[in-house]
């Protein structure tokens, strides 16, 4: 998980003990690869929590690839996987500066901003339509 280490621990000073958690092993992890660079450049995790609730978290893109579509690919893949798993209630804790990015994917802010790992976040949710 060198991408998360670089983005969260090194760039954003998230304490290492807060970065790795019990949802890493059972989570569904997504990577975006840059074929030309021959390396993974972005990652994210989907963490089902039961009763149709699913968290999107640990979305990280290495600095040189930000703004080039890697985050969009991660979100599209996570949304597809959530649908495939019949997850209805999607939640994420967005850094407030990234709120607009998640709004593009139908997430809406709930409540007030709060500090998580020393960084201002806001809870965001999206409901997926169920098949009829």
JSON list of C-alpha atoms in Angstrom, two decimals:
[
{"chain": "A", "resi": 1, "resn": "UNK", "atom": "CA", "xyz": [0.00, 0.00, 0.00]},
{"chain": "A", "resi": 2, "resn": "UNK", "atom": "CA", "xyz": [2.75, 2.45, -0.91]},
{"chain": "A", "resi": 3, "resn": "UNK", "atom": "CA", "xyz": [0.24, 4.85, -2.49]},
{"chain": "A", "resi": 4, "resn": "UNK", "atom": "CA", "xyz": [-1.63, 5.32, 0.79]},
{"chain": "A", "resi": 5, "resn": "UNK", "atom": "CA", "xyz": [1.65, 5.67, 2.69]},
{"chain": "A", "resi": 6, "resn": "UNK", "atom": "CA", "xyz": [2.83, 8.38, 0.28]},
{"chain": "A", "resi": 7, "resn": "UNK", "atom": "CA", "xyz": [-0.44, 10.33, 0.15]},
{"chain": "A", "resi": 8, "resn": "UNK", "atom": "CA", "xyz": [-1.81, 10.02, 3.66]},
{"chain": "A", "resi": 9, "resn": "UNK", "atom": "CA", "xyz": [1.17, 9.41, 5.95]},
{"chain": "A", "resi": 10, "resn": "UNK", "atom": "CA", "xyz": [3.93, 11.33, 4.16]},
{"chain": "A", "resi": 11, "resn": "UNK", "atom": "CA", "xyz": [2.02, 14.17, 2.41]},
{"chain": "A", "resi": 12, "resn": "UNK", "atom": "CA", "xyz": [-0.87, 14.71, 4.83]},
{"chain": "A", "resi": 13, "resn": "UNK", "atom": "CA", "xyz": [0.81, 13.63, 8.09]},
{"chain": "A", "resi": 14, "resn": "UNK", "atom": "CA", "xyz": [-1.87, 11.10, 9.03]},
{"chain": "A", "resi": 15, "resn": "UNK", "atom": "CA", "xyz": [-0.51, 9.04, 11.94]},
{"chain": "A", "resi": 16, "resn": "UNK", "atom": "CA", "xyz": [0.48, 5.59, 10.69]},
{"chain": "A", "resi": 17, "resn": "UNK", "atom": "CA", "xyz": [-1.59, 3.85, 13.38]},
{"chain": "A", "resi": 18, "resn": "UNK", "atom": "CA", "xyz": [-4.73, 5.56, 12.02]},
{"chain": "A", "resi": 19, "resn": "UNK", "atom": "CA", "xyz": [-4.08, 4.69, 8.39]},
{"chain": "A", "resi": 20, "resn": "UNK", "atom": "CA", "xyz": [-4.12, 0.90, 8.65]},
{"chain": "A", "resi": 21, "resn": "UNK", "atom": "CA", "xyz": [-7.31, -0.59, 10.09]},
{"chain": "A", "resi": 22, "resn": "UNK", "atom": "CA", "xyz": [-9.40, -3.74, 10.43]},
{"chain": "A", "resi": 23, "resn": "UNK", "atom": "CA", "xyz": [-11.19, -3.02, 7.13]},
{"chain": "A", "resi": 24, "resn": "UNK", "atom": "CA", "xyz": [-8.05, -3.40, 5.01]},
{"chain": "A", "resi": 25, "resn": "UNK", "atom": "CA", "xyz": [-8.02, -7.18, 4.78]},
{"chain": "A", "resi": 26, "resn": "UNK", "atom": "CA", "xyz": [-11.73, -7.80, 4.06]},
{"chain": "A", "resi": 27, "resn": "UNK", "atom": "CA", "xyz": [-12.07, -4.68, 1.89]},
{"chain": "A", "resi": 28, "resn": "UNK", "atom": "CA", "xyz": [-12.32, -4.60, -1.90]},
{"chain": "A", "resi": 29, "resn": "UNK", "atom": "CA", "xyz": [-9.29, -2.64, -3.11]},
{"chain": "A", "resi": 30, "resn": "UNK", "atom": "CA", "xyz": [-9.03, -0.91, -6.49]},
{"chain": "A", "resi": 31, "resn": "UNK", "atom": "CA", "xyz": [-5.83, 0.20, -8.20]},
{"chain": "A", "resi": 32, "resn": "UNK", "atom": "CA", "xyz": [-5.30, 2.40, -11.24]},
{"chain": "A", "resi": 33, "resn": "UNK", "atom": "CA", "xyz": [-2.16, 1.60, -13.22]},
{"chain": "A", "resi": 34, "resn": "UNK", "atom": "CA", "xyz": [-0.21, 3.84, -15.55]},
{"chain": "A", "resi": 35, "resn": "UNK", "atom": "CA", "xyz": [1.07, 1.46, -18.20]},
{"chain": "A", "resi": 36, "resn": "UNK", "atom": "CA", "xyz": [3.73, 3.89, -19.42]},
{"chain": "A", "resi": 37, "resn": "UNK", "atom": "CA", "xyz": [5.09, 4.42, -15.89]},
{"chain": "A", "resi": 38, "resn": "UNK", "atom": "CA", "xyz": [4.63, 0.71, -15.15]},
{"chain": "A", "resi": 39, "resn": "UNK", "atom": "CA", "xyz": [3.21, 1.35, -11.70]},
{"chain": "A", "resi": 40, "resn": "UNK", "atom": "CA", "xyz": [0.06, 1.79, -9.68]},
{"chain": "A", "resi": 41, "resn": "UNK", "atom": "CA", "xyz": [-0.78, 5.48, -9.29]},
{"chain": "A", "resi": 42, "resn": "UNK", "atom": "CA", "xyz": [-4.11, 5.49, -7.41]},
{"chain": "A", "resi": 43, "resn": "UNK", "atom": "CA", "xyz": [-6.04, 3.32, -4.97]},
{"chain": "A", "resi": 44, "resn": "UNK", "atom": "CA", "xyz": [-9.36, 3.18, -3.13]},
{"chain": "A", "resi": 45, "resn": "UNK", "atom": "CA", "xyz": [-11.27, 0.74, -0.95]},
{"chain": "A", "resi": 46, "resn": "UNK", "atom": "CA", "xyz": [-14.88, -0.42, -0.69]},
{"chain": "A", "resi": 47, "resn": "UNK", "atom": "CA", "xyz": [-15.88, -1.70, 2.76]},
{"chain": "A", "resi": 48, "resn": "UNK", "atom": "CA", "xyz": [-19.32, -3.34, 3.07]},
{"chain": "A", "resi": 49, "resn": "UNK", "atom": "CA", "xyz": [-20.63, -3.02, 6.63]},
{"chain": "A", "resi": 50, "resn": "UNK", "atom": "CA", "xyz": [-23.86, -5.05, 6.41]},
{"chain": "A", "resi": 51, "resn": "UNK", "atom": "CA", "xyz": [-27.53, -4.24, 5.80]},
{"chain": "A", "resi": 52, "resn": "UNK", "atom": "CA", "xyz": [-26.70, -2.64, 2.44]},
{"chain": "A", "resi": 53, "resn": "UNK", "atom": "CA", "xyz": [-24.35, -0.04, 3.98]},
{"chain": "A", "resi": 54, "resn": "UNK", "atom": "CA", "xyz": [-21.03, 0.32, 2.22]},
{"chain": "A", "resi": 55, "resn": "UNK", "atom": "CA", "xyz": [-18.14, 2.73, 2.83]},
{"chain": "A", "resi": 56, "resn": "UNK", "atom": "CA", "xyz": [-15.93, 4.14, 0.11]},
{"chain": "A", "resi": 57, "resn": "UNK", "atom": "CA", "xyz": [-12.62, 5.08, 1.68]},
{"chain": "A", "resi": 58, "resn": "UNK", "atom": "CA", "xyz": [-8.87, 5.48, 1.40]},
{"chain": "A", "resi": 59, "resn": "UNK", "atom": "CA", "xyz": [-9.10, 7.06, -2.06]},
{"chain": "A", "resi": 60, "resn": "UNK", "atom": "CA", "xyz": [-5.59, 8.27, -2.90]},
{"chain": "A", "resi": 61, "resn": "UNK", "atom": "CA", "xyz": [-3.92, 9.44, -6.11]},
{"chain": "A", "resi": 62, "resn": "UNK", "atom": "CA", "xyz": [-0.19, 10.10, -6.37]},
{"chain": "A", "resi": 63, "resn": "UNK", "atom": "CA", "xyz": [0.52, 13.81, -6.95]},
{"chain": "A", "resi": 64, "resn": "UNK", "atom": "CA", "xyz": [1.76, 13.63, -10.58]},
{"chain": "A", "resi": 65, "resn": "UNK", "atom": "CA", "xyz": [-1.47, 11.86, -11.63]},
{"chain": "A", "resi": 66, "resn": "UNK", "atom": "CA", "xyz": [-4.00, 14.10, -9.86]},
{"chain": "A", "resi": 67, "resn": "UNK", "atom": "CA", "xyz": [-6.47, 15.83, -12.15]},
{"chain": "A", "resi": 68, "resn": "UNK", "atom": "CA", "xyz": [-5.88, 13.30, -14.93]},
{"chain": "A", "resi": 69, "resn": "UNK", "atom": "CA", "xyz": [-8.85, 10.97, -14.44]},
{"chain": "A", "resi": 70, "resn": "UNK", "atom": "CA", "xyz": [-7.46, 8.41, -12.00]},
{"chain": "A", "resi": 71, "resn": "UNK", "atom": "CA", "xyz": [-9.89, 9.44, -9.25]},
{"chain": "A", "resi": 72, "resn": "UNK", "atom": "CA", "xyz": [-12.80, 9.22, -11.68]},
{"chain": "A", "resi": 73, "resn": "UNK", "atom": "CA", "xyz": [-11.76, 5.69, -12.65]},
{"chain": "A", "resi": 74, "resn": "UNK", "atom": "CA", "xyz": [-11.60, 4.71, -8.98]},
{"chain": "A", "resi": 75, "resn": "UNK", "atom": "CA", "xyz": [-15.06, 6.10, -8.24]},
{"chain": "A", "resi": 76, "resn": "UNK", "atom": "CA", "xyz": [-16.65, 4.52, -11.32]},
{"chain": "A", "resi": 77, "resn": "UNK", "atom": "CA", "xyz": [-15.15, 1.15, -10.37]},
{"chain": "A", "resi": 78, "resn": "UNK", "atom": "CA", "xyz": [-16.29, 1.43, -6.75]},
{"chain": "A", "resi": 79, "resn": "UNK", "atom": "CA", "xyz": [-19.82, 2.38, -7.83]},
{"chain": "A", "resi": 80, "resn": "UNK", "atom": "CA", "xyz": [-19.95, -0.58, -10.24]},
{"chain": "A", "resi": 81, "resn": "UNK", "atom": "CA", "xyz": [-18.73, -2.95, -7.52]},
{"chain": "A", "resi": 82, "resn": "UNK", "atom": "CA", "xyz": [-21.25, -1.58, -4.99]},
{"chain": "A", "resi": 83, "resn": "UNK", "atom": "CA", "xyz": [-24.04, -2.21, -7.53]},
{"chain": "A", "resi": 84, "resn": "UNK", "atom": "CA", "xyz": [-22.71, -5.70, -8.24]},
{"chain": "A", "resi": 85, "resn": "UNK", "atom": "CA", "xyz": [-22.81, -6.43, -4.50]},
{"chain": "A", "resi": 86, "resn": "UNK", "atom": "CA", "xyz": [-26.34, -4.95, -4.18]},
{"chain": "A", "resi": 87, "resn": "UNK", "atom": "CA", "xyz": [-25.15, -2.26, -1.77]},
{"chain": "A", "resi": 88, "resn": "UNK", "atom": "CA", "xyz": [-27.73, 0.54, -1.47]},
{"chain": "A", "resi": 89, "resn": "UNK", "atom": "CA", "xyz": [-26.47, 3.03, 1.11]},
{"chain": "A", "resi": 90, "resn": "UNK", "atom": "CA", "xyz": [-23.03, 4.44, 0.28]},
{"chain": "A", "resi": 91, "resn": "UNK", "atom": "CA", "xyz": [-21.09, 6.59, 2.72]},
{"chain": "A", "resi": 92, "resn": "UNK", "atom": "CA", "xyz": [-17.70, 8.26, 2.69]},
{"chain": "A", "resi": 93, "resn": "UNK", "atom": "CA", "xyz": [-15.78, 10.69, 4.86]},
{"chain": "A", "resi": 94, "resn": "UNK", "atom": "CA", "xyz": [-14.49, 13.28, 2.41]},
{"chain": "A", "resi": 95, "resn": "UNK", "atom": "CA", "xyz": [-11.76, 15.75, 3.07]},
{"chain": "A", "resi": 96, "resn": "UNK", "atom": "CA", "xyz": [-13.70, 19.00, 2.74]},
{"chain": "A", "resi": 97, "resn": "UNK", "atom": "CA", "xyz": [-11.46, 20.24, -0.08]},
{"chain": "A", "resi": 98, "resn": "UNK", "atom": "CA", "xyz": [-12.55, 17.18, -2.12]},
{"chain": "A", "resi": 99, "resn": "UNK", "atom": "CA", "xyz": [-16.29, 17.65, -1.52]},
{"chain": "A", "resi": 100, "resn": "UNK", "atom": "CA", "xyz": [-16.96, 18.89, -5.06]},
{"chain": "A", "resi": 101, "resn": "UNK", "atom": "CA", "xyz": [-15.24, 15.84, -6.55]},
{"chain": "A", "resi": 102, "resn": "UNK", "atom": "CA", "xyz": [-17.60, 13.46, -4.72]},
{"chain": "A", "resi": 103, "resn": "UNK", "atom": "CA", "xyz": [-20.65, 15.59, -5.52]},
{"chain": "A", "resi": 104, "resn": "UNK", "atom": "CA", "xyz": [-19.96, 14.86, -9.21]},
{"chain": "A", "resi": 105, "resn": "UNK", "atom": "CA", "xyz": [-20.71, 11.21, -8.41]},
{"chain": "A", "resi": 106, "resn": "UNK", "atom": "CA", "xyz": [-24.01, 11.94, -6.68]},
{"chain": "A", "resi": 107, "resn": "UNK", "atom": "CA", "xyz": [-22.80, 12.10, -3.08]},
{"chain": "A", "resi": 108, "resn": "UNK", "atom": "CA", "xyz": [-24.37, 14.75, -0.83]},
{"chain": "A", "resi": 109, "resn": "UNK", "atom": "CA", "xyz": [-22.91, 16.20, 2.37]},
{"chain": "A", "resi": 110, "resn": "UNK", "atom": "CA", "xyz": [-24.57, 15.41, 5.70]},
{"chain": "A", "resi": 111, "resn": "UNK", "atom": "CA", "xyz": [-24.00, 17.25, 8.94]},
{"chain": "A", "resi": 112, "resn": "UNK", "atom": "CA", "xyz": [-21.16, 19.57, 9.80]},
{"chain": "A", "resi": 113, "resn": "UNK", "atom": "CA", "xyz": [-17.43, 19.29, 9.05]},
{"chain": "A", "resi": 114, "resn": "UNK", "atom": "CA", "xyz": [-15.31, 17.55, 11.69]},
{"chain": "A", "resi": 115, "resn": "UNK", "atom": "CA", "xyz": [-11.67, 16.64, 12.22]},
{"chain": "A", "resi": 116, "resn": "UNK", "atom": "CA", "xyz": [-10.51, 13.14, 11.35]},
{"chain": "A", "resi": 117, "resn": "UNK", "atom": "CA", "xyz": [-6.78, 12.38, 11.66]},
{"chain": "A", "resi": 118, "resn": "UNK", "atom": "CA", "xyz": [-6.25, 16.14, 12.04]},
{"chain": "A", "resi": 119, "resn": "UNK", "atom": "CA", "xyz": [-7.85, 16.92, 8.65]},
{"chain": "A", "resi": 120, "resn": "UNK", "atom": "CA", "xyz": [-11.25, 18.55, 8.14]},
{"chain": "A", "resi": 121, "resn": "UNK", "atom": "CA", "xyz": [-13.77, 16.05, 6.74]},
{"chain": "A", "resi": 122, "resn": "UNK", "atom": "CA", "xyz": [-17.47, 15.89, 6.00]},
{"chain": "A", "resi": 123, "resn": "UNK", "atom": "CA", "xyz": [-19.70, 12.82, 5.84]},
{"chain": "A", "resi": 124, "resn": "UNK", "atom": "CA", "xyz": [-21.23, 12.29, 2.41]},
{"chain": "A", "resi": 125, "resn": "UNK", "atom": "CA", "xyz": [-23.88, 9.78, 1.32]},
{"chain": "A", "resi": 126, "resn": "UNK", "atom": "CA", "xyz": [-25.47, 8.42, -1.80]},
{"chain": "A", "resi": 127, "resn": "UNK", "atom": "CA", "xyz": [-28.29, 5.94, -2.23]},
{"chain": "A", "resi": 128, "resn": "UNK", "atom": "CA", "xyz": [-28.10, 3.53, -5.14]},
{"chain": "A", "resi": 129, "resn": "UNK", "atom": "CA", "xyz": [-31.32, 2.55, -6.87]},
{"chain": "A", "resi": 130, "resn": "UNK", "atom": "CA", "xyz": [-32.32, -1.04, -6.29]},
{"chain": "A", "resi": 131, "resn": "UNK", "atom": "CA", "xyz": [-33.25, -3.31, -9.17]},
{"chain": "A", "resi": 132, "resn": "UNK", "atom": "CA", "xyz": [-36.97, -3.70, -9.68]}
]
